[in-house]
Structures are given as C-alpha cells and as structure tokens.
XYZ file of C-alpha atoms in Angstrom:
677
model
C 107.095 -120.028 -160.846
C 107.131 -119.768 -164.634
C 107.934 -116.342 -166.037
C 105.107 -116.662 -168.572
C 101.574 -115.848 -167.459
C 98.317 -115.380 -169.342
C 94.740 -114.273 -168.785
C 92.328 -116.372 -170.874
C 89.150 -114.312 -171.385
C 85.714 -115.882 -171.650
C 82.567 -113.869 -172.423
C 79.281 -115.786 -172.331
C 79.755 -119.284 -173.746
C 82.909 -118.611 -175.805
C 86.588 -118.106 -175.225
C 87.297 -114.727 -176.865
C 90.915 -113.741 -176.296
C 94.232 -114.471 -174.586
C 96.251 -111.662 -172.953
C 99.896 -112.188 -172.061
C 101.093 -110.674 -168.768
C 104.538 -109.051 -168.818
C 106.562 -108.549 -165.648
C 106.797 -104.899 -164.643
C 103.621 -103.874 -166.493
C 100.296 -103.259 -164.756
C 97.252 -104.463 -166.695
C 93.934 -102.682 -166.109
C 90.563 -104.331 -166.735
C 87.329 -102.417 -167.339
C 84.650 -101.181 -169.698
C 86.459 -97.987 -170.767
C 88.462 -98.208 -174.024
C 91.552 -96.881 -172.231
C 92.046 -100.203 -170.401
C 94.414 -102.898 -171.668
C 91.640 -105.492 -171.324
C 88.251 -104.108 -172.357
C 85.118 -106.030 -171.307
C 81.913 -105.026 -173.084
C 79.714 -105.804 -170.100
C 77.329 -103.289 -168.521
C 78.001 -104.824 -165.103
C 81.692 -104.051 -165.468
C 82.862 -100.656 -164.187
C 84.842 -98.325 -166.431
C 87.982 -99.059 -164.386
C 87.156 -102.315 -162.636
C 90.339 -104.139 -161.577
C 94.077 -104.412 -162.219
C 96.690 -107.177 -162.326
C 100.260 -106.396 -161.282
C 103.407 -108.195 -160.092
C 104.604 -107.817 -156.525
C 107.623 -109.666 -155.075
C 107.649 -112.148 -157.957
C 103.920 -112.986 -157.767
C 101.006 -111.788 -159.857
C 98.425 -109.939 -157.741
C 94.799 -108.944 -158.457
C 93.284 -105.754 -157.031
C 89.694 -104.487 -157.247
C 89.517 -100.744 -158.098
C 86.438 -100.023 -155.957
C 84.169 -101.324 -158.711
C 80.406 -101.093 -158.502
C 79.670 -104.862 -158.590
C 82.936 -106.180 -157.177
C 85.520 -108.725 -158.373
C 85.245 -112.447 -157.511
C 88.007 -115.106 -157.574
C 86.487 -118.595 -157.341
C 83.723 -117.940 -154.821
C 85.585 -115.227 -152.860
C 84.664 -111.533 -153.207
C 87.863 -109.469 -153.190
C 88.335 -107.087 -150.260
C 92.121 -106.775 -150.580
C 94.950 -107.678 -152.968
C 94.707 -111.346 -154.067
C 97.741 -113.474 -155.081
C 96.838 -115.372 -158.250
C 97.459 -119.096 -158.660
C 97.326 -121.064 -161.955
C 93.755 -122.027 -162.675
C 92.182 -119.161 -160.708
C 88.963 -117.981 -162.361
C 88.293 -114.236 -162.091
C 84.646 -113.233 -162.444
C 83.767 -109.665 -163.491
C 80.089 -109.280 -164.269
C 79.195 -111.954 -166.846
C 82.814 -112.279 -167.998
C 85.473 -114.626 -166.724
C 89.266 -114.471 -166.901
C 91.370 -117.558 -166.156
C 94.939 -117.099 -164.881
C 97.375 -119.722 -166.300
C 101.089 -120.178 -166.934
C 100.897 -122.710 -169.784
C 98.455 -122.289 -172.667
C 98.801 -125.940 -173.734
C 97.245 -127.050 -170.452
C 94.936 -124.075 -170.090
C 91.769 -125.629 -171.489
C 91.929 -128.920 -169.557
C 92.764 -127.211 -166.272
C 90.249 -124.388 -166.547
C 87.157 -125.741 -168.291
C 86.044 -127.739 -165.256
C 86.839 -124.845 -162.946
C 84.781 -122.458 -165.033
C 81.730 -124.710 -164.931
C 82.238 -125.314 -161.222
C 82.110 -121.638 -160.303
C 79.440 -120.663 -162.836
C 76.850 -123.266 -163.885
C 75.096 -122.584 -167.170
C 71.910 -120.545 -167.040
C 68.633 -122.234 -167.893
C 68.295 -120.353 -171.165
C 71.986 -120.630 -172.126
C 72.862 -123.308 -174.678
C 75.130 -126.067 -173.418
C 78.632 -125.957 -174.871
C 81.083 -128.863 -174.812
C 84.033 -127.314 -172.984
C 86.317 -130.114 -174.255
C 85.676 -129.443 -177.912
C 88.715 -129.562 -180.122
C 87.857 -126.158 -181.587
C 88.138 -124.311 -178.261
C 91.248 -126.260 -177.375
C 92.797 -125.315 -180.680
C 91.963 -121.652 -180.112
C 93.879 -121.656 -176.864
C 96.819 -123.894 -177.792
C 97.441 -122.469 -181.284
C 97.064 -118.783 -180.353
C 99.071 -116.489 -182.694
C 99.880 -112.766 -182.648
C 97.463 -110.348 -184.354
C 97.964 -109.988 -188.120
C 96.414 -107.758 -190.775
C 93.888 -109.864 -192.670
C 92.014 -107.293 -194.775
C 92.736 -103.990 -196.421
C 90.294 -101.484 -197.932
C 90.840 -97.932 -199.101
C 87.199 -96.769 -199.029
C 84.219 -98.060 -197.111
C 81.294 -99.460 -199.105
C 78.856 -97.823 -196.701
C 79.570 -94.456 -198.356
C 78.665 -95.757 -201.838
C 75.032 -95.643 -203.009
C 75.060 -99.362 -203.839
C 72.072 -101.650 -204.471
C 70.323 -103.221 -201.479
C 72.155 -106.336 -200.336
C 70.307 -109.552 -199.802
C 69.969 -110.754 -196.246
C 70.391 -107.258 -194.750
C 67.457 -106.054 -192.680
C 65.783 -102.673 -192.861
C 67.651 -101.402 -189.814
C 70.990 -102.360 -191.380
C 70.093 -100.676 -194.658
C 68.931 -97.595 -192.776
C 72.189 -97.453 -190.841
C 74.207 -97.645 -194.060
C 72.083 -94.882 -195.633
C 72.494 -92.752 -192.528
C 76.255 -93.243 -192.659
C 76.391 -92.084 -196.286
C 74.087 -89.175 -195.523
C 76.234 -87.971 -192.612
C 79.257 -88.052 -194.900
C 77.458 -85.971 -197.549
C 76.139 -83.508 -194.962
C 79.663 -82.893 -193.738
C 80.725 -81.806 -197.247
C 77.843 -79.345 -197.824
C 79.235 -75.818 -198.422
C 76.095 -73.857 -197.482
C 72.737 -74.162 -195.731
C 70.711 -74.606 -198.920
C 72.863 -77.486 -200.114
C 72.828 -78.993 -196.628
C 69.022 -78.880 -196.487
C 68.619 -80.399 -199.944
C 71.039 -83.254 -199.156
C 69.170 -84.013 -195.920
C 65.802 -83.950 -197.676
C 67.020 -86.283 -200.420
C 68.287 -88.682 -197.761
C 64.917 -88.647 -196.010
C 63.095 -89.449 -199.238
C 65.505 -92.316 -199.862
C 65.169 -93.801 -196.392
C 61.437 -93.369 -195.692
C 58.109 -93.944 -197.456
C 57.221 -90.263 -197.896
C 56.229 -88.523 -201.113
C 56.326 -84.894 -199.896
C 58.249 -82.960 -197.291
C 60.346 -79.949 -196.394
C 63.033 -78.704 -194.072
C 62.174 -75.576 -192.079
C 64.897 -73.683 -190.222
C 65.082 -70.806 -187.777
C 67.063 -67.836 -189.237
C 70.671 -67.891 -188.040
C 70.518 -64.316 -186.762
C 67.297 -64.894 -184.780
C 67.621 -64.288 -181.044
C 65.186 -65.543 -178.439
C 62.751 -68.446 -178.289
C 61.500 -69.173 -181.837
C 57.872 -69.901 -182.663
C 56.186 -71.470 -185.649
C 56.008 -68.064 -187.362
C 59.814 -67.747 -187.421
C 60.344 -70.994 -189.371
C 61.408 -70.598 -192.992
C 61.181 -73.299 -195.665
C 64.759 -73.815 -196.841
C 64.134 -76.871 -199.058
C 61.000 -78.761 -200.133
C 60.315 -81.730 -202.381
C 57.420 -83.814 -203.658
C 57.236 -86.879 -205.880
C 53.554 -86.462 -206.745
C 51.675 -84.050 -208.965
C 50.526 -82.099 -205.936
C 52.825 -79.409 -204.622
C 54.162 -79.429 -201.082
C 51.751 -78.019 -198.481
C 53.225 -76.405 -195.361
C 53.054 -77.965 -191.930
C 50.053 -77.045 -189.826
C 50.602 -74.476 -187.075
C 49.268 -76.825 -184.398
C 51.665 -79.641 -185.309
C 54.685 -77.332 -185.586
C 53.925 -75.632 -182.280
C 53.402 -78.978 -180.523
C 56.735 -80.393 -181.723
C 58.632 -77.200 -180.940
C 57.117 -76.938 -177.469
C 57.578 -80.572 -176.427
C 60.830 -81.217 -178.307
C 59.739 -84.686 -179.479
C 59.226 -86.123 -182.950
C 55.639 -86.989 -183.881
C 54.186 -89.678 -186.163
C 50.469 -89.275 -186.920
C 48.446 -91.648 -189.106
C 44.870 -91.681 -190.397
C 44.834 -87.871 -190.566
C 42.842 -87.519 -193.772
C 40.145 -85.512 -192.011
C 42.171 -84.009 -189.165
C 42.768 -80.331 -189.882
C 45.015 -79.946 -186.817
C 47.633 -82.407 -188.113
C 47.133 -82.374 -191.879
C 48.242 -79.613 -194.233
C 45.556 -78.063 -196.393
C 46.021 -77.241 -200.070
C 44.662 -74.138 -201.799
C 41.154 -75.673 -201.860
C 41.249 -76.481 -198.132
C 41.536 -80.231 -198.715
C 43.804 -82.546 -196.712
C 45.410 -85.297 -198.797
C 47.990 -86.728 -196.385
C 47.389 -90.160 -194.846
C 50.301 -89.992 -192.393
C 52.733 -87.308 -191.298
C 56.051 -87.041 -189.451
C 57.303 -83.871 -187.808
C 60.680 -83.972 -186.043
C 62.683 -81.213 -184.325
C 66.159 -80.310 -185.533
C 67.929 -79.487 -182.299
C 71.459 -79.055 -181.002
C 71.363 -79.590 -177.254
C 68.603 -77.333 -175.960
C 68.721 -75.064 -179.018
C 65.977 -75.569 -181.611
C 67.308 -75.052 -185.127
C 64.252 -76.073 -187.167
C 61.798 -78.824 -188.116
C 61.632 -81.745 -190.534
C 58.133 -82.107 -192.015
C 57.282 -85.245 -194.050
C 54.000 -86.782 -195.142
C 52.628 -89.492 -197.395
C 49.529 -89.243 -199.575
C 49.568 -92.891 -200.673
C 47.261 -95.295 -198.847
C 49.656 -98.140 -199.653
C 52.703 -96.372 -198.217
C 51.834 -95.272 -194.731
C 54.636 -94.042 -192.508
C 55.579 -96.372 -189.642
C 57.716 -96.181 -186.457
C 60.838 -97.206 -188.388
C 60.347 -94.151 -190.609
C 60.044 -92.029 -187.471
C 63.270 -93.488 -186.052
C 65.133 -92.823 -189.291
C 63.752 -89.271 -189.538
C 64.806 -88.497 -185.981
C 68.312 -89.867 -186.657
C 68.601 -87.699 -189.779
C 67.324 -84.663 -187.852
C 69.923 -85.116 -185.099
C 72.709 -85.642 -187.651
C 71.514 -82.615 -189.591
C 71.572 -80.516 -186.418
C 75.252 -81.285 -185.829
C 76.145 -80.535 -189.465
C 74.059 -77.347 -189.425
C 75.642 -76.152 -186.197
C 79.130 -76.808 -187.566
C 78.294 -74.996 -190.800
C 76.859 -72.017 -188.902
C 79.940 -71.911 -186.732
C 82.165 -72.055 -189.790
C 80.249 -69.186 -191.393
C 80.463 -67.164 -188.171
C 84.217 -67.695 -188.040
C 84.534 -66.667 -191.698
C 82.450 -63.545 -191.077
C 84.463 -62.694 -187.972
C 87.681 -63.165 -189.917
C 86.408 -60.890 -192.668
C 85.364 -58.300 -190.100
C 88.764 -58.461 -188.419
C 90.467 -58.007 -191.784
C 88.257 -55.004 -192.579
C 88.986 -53.501 -189.168
C 92.689 -54.178 -189.668
C 92.655 -52.384 -193.014
C 90.670 -49.524 -191.468
C 93.105 -49.213 -188.577
C 96.051 -49.281 -190.970
C 94.418 -46.551 -193.064
C 93.668 -44.571 -189.921
C 97.226 -45.056 -188.740
C 98.541 -43.904 -192.084
C 96.239 -40.873 -192.089
C 97.318 -39.808 -188.599
C 101.017 -40.407 -189.104
C 101.263 -39.737 -192.865
C 103.254 -42.917 -193.385
C 103.134 -43.556 -197.124
C 104.433 -46.721 -198.779
C 103.368 -50.139 -199.968
C 106.750 -51.872 -200.179
C 107.585 -54.974 -198.157
C 110.012 -52.947 -196.018
C 107.350 -50.406 -195.095
C 104.824 -53.146 -194.348
C 107.367 -54.594 -191.948
C 107.808 -51.175 -190.318
C 104.020 -50.890 -189.944
C 103.884 -54.290 -188.251
C 106.682 -53.250 -185.887
C 104.752 -50.073 -185.067
C 101.654 -52.117 -184.221
C 103.628 -54.427 -181.932
C 105.415 -51.529 -180.216
C 102.196 -49.555 -179.730
C 100.629 -52.320 -177.663
C 103.319 -52.024 -174.964
C 104.656 -49.341 -172.621
C 108.287 -50.077 -173.465
C 110.765 -47.431 -174.599
C 111.269 -47.380 -178.363
C 114.441 -46.462 -180.256
C 113.835 -45.425 -183.871
C 116.895 -45.494 -186.131
C 117.396 -44.397 -189.690
C 119.063 -41.860 -191.937
C 118.121 -38.219 -191.850
C 114.866 -37.518 -193.668
C 113.409 -41.048 -193.636
C 110.471 -40.067 -191.410
C 111.463 -41.103 -187.890
C 109.105 -38.553 -186.347
C 106.219 -39.928 -188.415
C 106.969 -43.410 -187.095
C 107.013 -42.058 -183.531
C 103.626 -40.386 -184.092
C 102.281 -43.632 -185.502
C 103.374 -45.519 -182.369
C 101.687 -42.894 -180.202
C 98.397 -42.764 -182.120
C 98.159 -46.562 -182.179
C 98.796 -46.875 -178.432
C 96.399 -46.522 -175.468
C 97.888 -43.027 -174.970
C 96.491 -41.802 -178.294
C 94.014 -39.444 -176.594
C 96.806 -37.716 -174.651
C 99.505 -35.349 -175.859
C 102.443 -36.117 -178.139
C 105.470 -33.892 -177.492
C 108.521 -33.787 -179.754
C 111.901 -32.221 -178.934
C 115.088 -32.074 -181.024
C 118.041 -32.598 -178.714
C 120.556 -31.307 -181.273
C 118.969 -27.867 -181.548
C 119.682 -26.740 -177.962
C 122.667 -26.226 -175.726
C 123.078 -28.354 -172.610
C 121.546 -25.772 -170.248
C 118.632 -24.964 -172.517
C 118.004 -28.669 -173.161
C 117.838 -29.332 -169.401
C 115.383 -26.487 -169.016
C 113.270 -27.709 -171.937
C 113.178 -31.278 -170.672
C 112.703 -30.770 -166.942
C 111.531 -27.153 -166.648
C 112.936 -24.452 -164.346
C 111.934 -22.342 -161.374
C 111.787 -18.581 -161.334
C 115.258 -17.081 -160.899
C 117.041 -20.334 -161.731
C 119.252 -18.471 -164.218
C 119.468 -15.145 -165.954
C 116.264 -14.546 -167.872
C 114.188 -17.074 -165.870
C 111.533 -14.560 -164.861
C 108.880 -17.165 -164.133
C 108.512 -20.888 -163.526
C 108.370 -23.035 -166.687
C 106.930 -26.533 -167.100
C 109.304 -28.883 -168.932
C 108.483 -31.238 -171.793
C 108.302 -34.243 -169.460
C 105.620 -32.589 -167.327
C 103.784 -31.361 -170.401
C 103.710 -34.906 -171.781
C 102.416 -36.471 -168.552
C 100.054 -39.332 -169.526
C 101.198 -39.143 -173.145
C 104.330 -39.662 -175.240
C 107.522 -37.674 -175.634
C 109.804 -38.097 -178.629
C 113.442 -37.067 -178.283
C 114.930 -36.685 -181.742
C 118.688 -36.847 -182.306
C 119.168 -38.483 -178.905
C 122.809 -39.116 -179.788
C 123.541 -35.368 -179.520
C 122.583 -35.276 -175.808
C 125.450 -34.249 -173.530
C 126.764 -36.694 -170.878
C 125.386 -34.566 -168.031
C 121.852 -34.586 -169.420
C 122.192 -38.298 -170.214
C 122.671 -39.143 -166.510
C 119.592 -37.174 -165.411
C 117.572 -38.497 -168.325
C 118.477 -42.083 -167.401
C 117.042 -41.627 -163.889
C 113.758 -40.401 -165.346
C 113.630 -43.398 -167.681
C 114.051 -45.717 -164.714
C 111.000 -44.165 -163.021
C 112.743 -41.858 -160.537
C 111.328 -38.353 -159.896
C 113.261 -35.330 -161.154
C 113.636 -31.733 -160.103
C 113.198 -28.609 -162.170
C 116.286 -26.533 -162.820
C 116.765 -24.381 -159.716
C 114.113 -26.291 -157.785
C 114.091 -28.814 -154.957
C 110.611 -30.341 -155.183
C 110.568 -33.814 -156.795
C 108.309 -34.223 -159.809
C 106.956 -37.613 -160.897
C 105.423 -38.126 -164.322
C 103.953 -40.986 -166.393
C 105.479 -40.562 -169.841
C 106.358 -42.991 -172.580
C 109.690 -42.161 -174.196
C 110.465 -42.644 -177.876
C 114.001 -41.791 -178.937
C 115.292 -41.335 -182.480
C 118.745 -41.028 -183.977
C 120.669 -41.273 -187.229
C 123.982 -41.820 -185.446
C 125.853 -45.070 -184.898
C 125.185 -45.313 -181.169
C 127.219 -48.496 -180.817
C 130.307 -46.623 -181.996
C 129.484 -43.665 -179.738
C 129.218 -46.044 -176.762
C 132.553 -47.659 -177.652
C 134.200 -44.215 -177.921
C 132.673 -42.984 -174.648
C 130.399 -40.318 -176.135
C 127.178 -42.093 -175.124
C 126.372 -43.848 -171.869
C 126.444 -47.623 -172.042
C 123.531 -48.075 -169.608
C 121.392 -45.432 -171.326
C 121.887 -47.120 -174.695
C 120.471 -50.416 -173.462
C 117.688 -48.649 -171.539
C 116.587 -46.895 -174.734
C 116.928 -49.965 -176.944
C 114.118 -52.004 -175.390
C 112.304 -51.975 -178.723
C 114.002 -50.879 -181.936
C 112.448 -49.840 -185.233
C 114.754 -49.394 -188.220
C 113.274 -47.101 -190.887
C 114.747 -47.976 -194.309
C 116.237 -45.359 -196.604
C 114.193 -44.347 -199.635
C 116.745 -45.820 -202.063
C 116.160 -49.247 -200.466
C 112.451 -49.144 -201.319
C 112.252 -47.589 -204.807
C 108.752 -48.989 -205.354
C 107.520 -46.359 -202.870
C 108.968 -43.440 -204.860
C 106.028 -43.101 -207.325
C 103.518 -43.366 -204.479
C 105.277 -40.710 -202.417
C 105.769 -38.438 -205.427
C 102.061 -38.567 -206.299
C 101.173 -37.950 -202.642
C 103.333 -34.816 -202.437
C 102.155 -33.649 -205.865
C 98.531 -33.855 -204.734
C 99.290 -31.916 -201.538
C 101.190 -29.082 -203.198
C 98.778 -28.943 -206.120
C 95.950 -28.282 -203.653
C 98.029 -25.677 -201.816
C 99.052 -23.781 -204.946
C 96.002 -24.370 -207.126
C 98.187 -25.475 -210.062
C 96.488 -27.674 -212.702
C 99.292 -30.223 -212.984
C 98.192 -33.678 -214.135
C 101.257 -35.660 -213.082
C 104.830 -36.630 -213.980
C 106.059 -37.381 -217.476
C 107.582 -40.810 -218.086
C 111.071 -39.337 -218.345
C 110.630 -37.392 -215.104
C 109.440 -40.472 -213.257
C 112.374 -42.479 -214.635
C 114.682 -39.776 -213.305
C 113.076 -39.960 -209.866
C 113.461 -43.735 -209.840
C 117.111 -43.586 -210.909
C 118.120 -40.987 -208.296
C 119.766 -42.197 -205.061
C 117.959 -39.746 -202.715
C 120.632 -38.897 -200.132
C 118.047 -36.733 -198.345
C 115.438 -39.510 -198.430
C 111.718 -38.655 -198.179
C 112.365 -35.101 -196.990
C 114.386 -34.399 -200.130
C 111.709 -35.946 -202.360
C 109.102 -33.712 -200.742
C 111.200 -30.598 -201.398
C 111.960 -31.658 -204.993
C 108.260 -32.145 -205.762
C 107.323 -28.842 -204.103
C 109.872 -26.969 -206.227
C 108.754 -28.789 -209.390
C 105.113 -27.810 -208.753
C 106.142 -24.166 -208.431
C 108.399 -24.116 -211.521
C 106.396 -26.404 -213.838
C 105.206 -24.536 -216.947
C 103.154 -27.304 -218.543
C 100.534 -29.756 -217.437
C 103.120 -32.429 -216.663
C 106.288 -32.187 -214.565
C 109.268 -32.760 -216.860
C 112.916 -33.648 -216.195
C 114.000 -29.996 -216.360
C 111.598 -29.174 -213.511
C 113.433 -31.540 -211.149
C 116.372 -30.202 -209.155
C 118.442 -33.208 -208.065
C 121.740 -32.906 -206.223
C 125.016 -34.744 -206.816
C 125.562 -35.474 -203.110
C 126.500 -39.001 -202.142
C 124.237 -41.069 -199.928
C 125.353 -42.527 -196.617
C 127.923 -45.206 -197.366
C 128.812 -43.995 -200.870
C 132.539 -43.463 -201.443
C 132.241 -41.094 -204.408
C 131.042 -37.565 -203.695
C 130.266 -36.397 -207.228
C 129.063 -39.274 -209.351
C 126.631 -38.056 -212.034
C 123.104 -39.348 -211.628
C 123.042 -41.037 -214.997
C 126.359 -42.883 -214.375
C 125.600 -44.311 -210.939
C 125.324 -48.042 -210.629
C 121.827 -49.395 -210.125
C 121.525 -53.151 -209.490
C 119.173 -54.676 -212.045
C 118.775 -57.768 -214.231
C 119.915 -58.005 -217.848
C 116.303 -57.969 -219.040
C 115.655 -54.737 -217.111
C 118.799 -53.217 -218.563
C 117.774 -54.257 -222.104
C 114.286 -52.825 -221.600
C 115.679 -49.474 -220.442
C 118.155 -49.300 -223.303
C 115.563 -50.127 -225.974
C 113.118 -47.608 -224.473
C 115.805 -44.894 -224.393
C 116.726 -45.620 -228.029
C 113.078 -45.412 -229.144
C 112.665 -42.089 -227.360
C 115.904 -40.827 -228.932
C 114.621 -41.676 -232.432
C 111.158 -40.314 -231.771
C 109.786 -43.882 -231.843
C 111.137 -44.472 -235.365
C 111.450 -48.253 -235.175
C 113.649 -48.611 -238.286
C 116.219 -46.111 -236.992
C 116.064 -47.629 -233.511
C 116.632 -51.141 -234.914
C 119.630 -49.884 -236.883
C 121.149 -48.239 -233.804
C 120.552 -51.373 -231.725
C 122.000 -53.589 -234.470
C 118.954 -55.879 -234.665
C 116.264 -56.616 -237.234
C 113.049 -54.610 -237.284
C 111.045 -57.825 -236.554
C 113.299 -58.553 -233.554
C 112.648 -55.053 -232.224
C 108.882 -55.585 -232.599
C 109.112 -58.791 -230.576
C 111.059 -57.080 -227.817
C 108.576 -54.194 -227.744
C 105.782 -56.715 -227.213
C 107.805 -58.688 -224.689
C 108.615 -55.654 -222.549
C 105.222 -53.988 -223.176
C 106.962 -50.830 -224.397
C 103.934 -49.750 -226.411
C 102.452 -48.502 -223.140
C 105.306 -45.968 -222.983
C 104.478 -44.472 -226.401
C 103.631 -40.785 -225.842
C 99.958 -40.021 -226.437
C 98.894 -36.596 -227.714
C 97.771 -34.452 -224.817
C 94.388 -32.857 -224.875
C 94.366 -29.121 -224.564
C-alpha cells in the first residue's frame, strides 16, 4: 500500500478541496469548526465521522451521527477499511479516498456518478473536464494571495454598482457596529445608532427611547426616556403613541405599520392633534429577556414608505445596539464599583489611621500599612520589629482594629517591665495563696484578652522559663494559673514586638529557637524615622496641633529654620523623641512660631552610628549636589539678611548668576514675610 493517501472532497457539483492523510494522525469530519475537515452541510452532524490508521490500513468510523455515514451503498455500522476509489457520502457531500492524485479524477468520477445520480434540478457537469482534472492533479499548498490592513466595510464609501440592497445594508450594519463599540457614553451611543438608522432606512423622523439604567422591575411605556431624536423635515419629532409602545414592549416584536395617516393608535400626534406619518416602525431594544428600550421611526413622505427591508434593518440595528448598550452599562457599573471600592479603601485607611494614630505618607509607611492590612485578614501570629520609639504598639493596634477581632479587647503588656514571677502572674493569672501577697484569685492577660488580641512588647526580654510556657499557649494548649491545677483554654491572637536582634539571641542561646519561628509567622518591620524624613513635617504638625489644643497656646507653626533643623536631625529616639521635642517646644515657645532655640535636640548616636557625639550640623546627610547647592545658597542668603549682592560676593558668583539659581531652586518662597500682629 502506498504511504500517501488523500481525501478528495466534493460538495454539490464541484470538487472543492483535497486533504492529505498523515499516518498517526486522526482526521475528524463534521460541521463544527473544530474538525480538520469542515463540511458546511446541515445534514452533517457537528462531529460526524473520523478517519484513522490501524495496522497499516486507513479506517473510517461513524461517530454516532444523526444521518449516518455511507461508503458506496453501504451504511456504516462498524469500522470500515478504506480502499482506493471508495466514495464516502455524508449528507450532500462526498469524499473520495485515493492514493494517487494523478489518477484520482479518472478513477473516481464514474464512481461518484454511479453512487449518486444527478438530481433533476441539478445542472449536468462534465466530470471529465480538463478544469476539474487540473484542480486535482496540480493541487498546491495554501499560499497568501491578498493582504489588507483595514477592511473597506468600515469606511463610509459610495454605493458600489452591482451590490444589492441586502449587501449594502450588511456593510452599513458592519460599520455601525464598529462605531457603536467605540461610543464612550449612552448619549453618543444613541446618536450613532440613530444616524445609522437614518442612513439605512427611508425614514425622516425618529428617536431612541431607553429605560433608565437604575430602574428595577418590569418597565412600562411611562418609564421610557427619549435619549436621542432626529428629523430631516421642518416638523419636529413627535413621540411614539402609548398604544404602539405598549404593544411592542408587551409582545417583544418589532412592528411595521403603513397607511396610518388617520390611525390615532399607531400615529404620533403633533401639538395640533394631527397625524402626519404615512408609515411607522417600532422595534424593541432587548438583551436576552431584558428590555432596554425602543427604536421609533416614521416617514411622512408618501413617496418613501417604509417596507419590510427597513424593518429587518431596524431590528438588526436594535439588536446590535442592545449588545453595545449592555456592554457600556456593564463598563460604567464596573467603573462605579471601582470608584466605590477606592473610596471605601481610602475611608478604611483613614479610619485605620484614626484608630491607630499611624501618621505618615512616605513609601515606607504605605508599605507598612499594606502589610498591616494583609496581616489583619488572618489569624496568624505577628512579629513587629523596629527600633525603640518607632511606634510598634501603634502598628499592633492597627492590626487589631483592622481584623475581625476589632470589637473585642486589645491588651498590651511590656515583658521587660516585670520580673519572671510577676510576668507569669500577669500573663497567666494566679490563684489565691499562690505566693505571698496573693490574697485573691487574679485573671491573667491571656484570659482577659479571650476573643481579642494581646500584644507582648519587648518579647526578647522574656525569661527562658516563661518562654517554654508561652510557647505551649501559642500552640493552642491550655495553661494553668500560677498555683492552680485547672486547665484554662483561651482564643487569643498574639502580636509580639521587639527591638532586639532575635536571630543573635537565638544563636547565643538567650531565646528559644522554636519560639522564634512560632512568633515569626508574619513579620512587620517598622522603619526608623531617619529613614523616612518626608514624614517628619507631617508628624511635627500633627503633634503641634495636639499639644496646641491641650495647652491653648496660639502657635501658628514652625519657622523655616526650625523645620530645617528637624529635617537635619537623626532622631535616635524616633517618633517618640519627636513627640517629646514638639511638646517641650510648645511649652517654651515665646512667639507665634517655634524657632530653633525652642528645640531641644540631643547629641546621642542612632542605632548603628559609630560616633557618640557628632554635632548635629556636622553629621553626614546623603543628598545630591543640587540639594547641597540649594542649602548652601539659602543659608548664605539668610546669613546676609537676603542681601543678594553680599551673598553673591560670599559665594564667588555674579549677581545675575545668583538670581538664576534663586529662580531655579525656587528660593524666593523661603524669603521671610512680615508677620501680622
């Protein structure tokens, strides 16, 4: 047997295609586009038959098709081994199995006519014509024959000769659908649809009426609103009659009415009660079972009466409009939902900030806020790390208030403030007589926080004995009060905080290895204040407002020099130190602005600094050359009392050069304005 095999496909009276069979590949035949051989025949099932190779022979199998598969005059009931020249009949189509295309026509033409004589109304075709023979014998692979970047059906071109009304209508409908898809809003969408209807029908007046998007229930004629209307005559558009609108909405079918000059039920009356329309079309705009509106068109010209083709075109436009309108409504709903979610997100962030007093707009603090939101949604243990004074307790409160436990208690305990015995009593409680001074039973912090959250600050200071008992509680085991024997089970979320290097403590044996990993399920690192200097002015103003309200002082703000000093300081005590500095400045300030002399800044080094007494003004601050130049020019101007000539002389530049740099760095905004008394 030859390794090459082909299926020559014949539909009607013409050979249409040749399909090469490849060993090892199954070829499916059917009406669905997913088949390798697609037959556009209504008598062909979606998956009709398949051709495959078995033991070196090509086999044909019917896939339980509706009308069956015939080879020659045999209806297939099982797998059929194909022989050269076999004619496969599927509906009105025929496929001829051959091994050699050069002999295909001569061997198969007679067989085709033998198994299927021509119908009485089918034109006779000479099966031995050279043209058909050439098609089979000179078959070549598919090649690209035309290229086009844009279809002409989307261009409003002149009517082509030889194209019927249906073809022109289809082209117009194609262009209209394209334009409807680009409409940004309902008004534009309605106007585009109405213009397309006027172009494709013989109307001279009409409108598009839609049901409001927020309407719920079954709409009636009274709920319809005219979104767009148009007329090409001197008379204005007259609304659709209530009877016609109700009929179309109730039955869900488009209506064409002619000779309605005297029919008040179908015609629309003008202000004088006269009916001028000669024919009218009213079509529903619907998406599935949902009625979105109506298309109302009419003609007042006796010579241009609407006909069934106009009705067909109007109904096609209405259905296309419904899809575009539904998509646009859905897009607007998604946009509104997105806006609402953003508003709620901002509100929740503001609420979170108000409850936890987390202040800051820097990228680092936004990242911390996002970590808080992610941690709050879970029940996992959280480890908060950061230097002393950065606000670890505020972060813990934020996690609690953003979690499902927000309505329950939040308990905070500093592990470094108590001895081992007192810490055990505070955490787990004690029974009466458990130790000297235990005159009554006491509930511990874990029991007090049942259903809520407990924060253990300075967890690294916990003694090894307490660490072991604490680990069992974290793992869900019950505990006993000091001096008691009754097990106590609680549902508490634990948040731990520390400024210690726990990894080093674990390596040196001061902190349990298993407890470290049990605490570090989720970790939030709170950055030091010096790492987010853009938050310093915001925090300073926040504390100033608080202490101004507490003291009643009429302080307007910080002077430029004072704010520069706050920005240049390294803040070893972080936010807590800034709060104390502002509180002291509010108390000591003698003017209406806080000045440099009102600020009490220490010379302590921050964590990681090697020098312990570096003056504030001499400490290195990473900055660009342009920032350094701006600071130096501003300091020189302040030193000279904004005498530009003296400042230019000190800087060693021309006065005009100094003016350019002042404009470049916008230093005029720093010029001191006289204060109103």
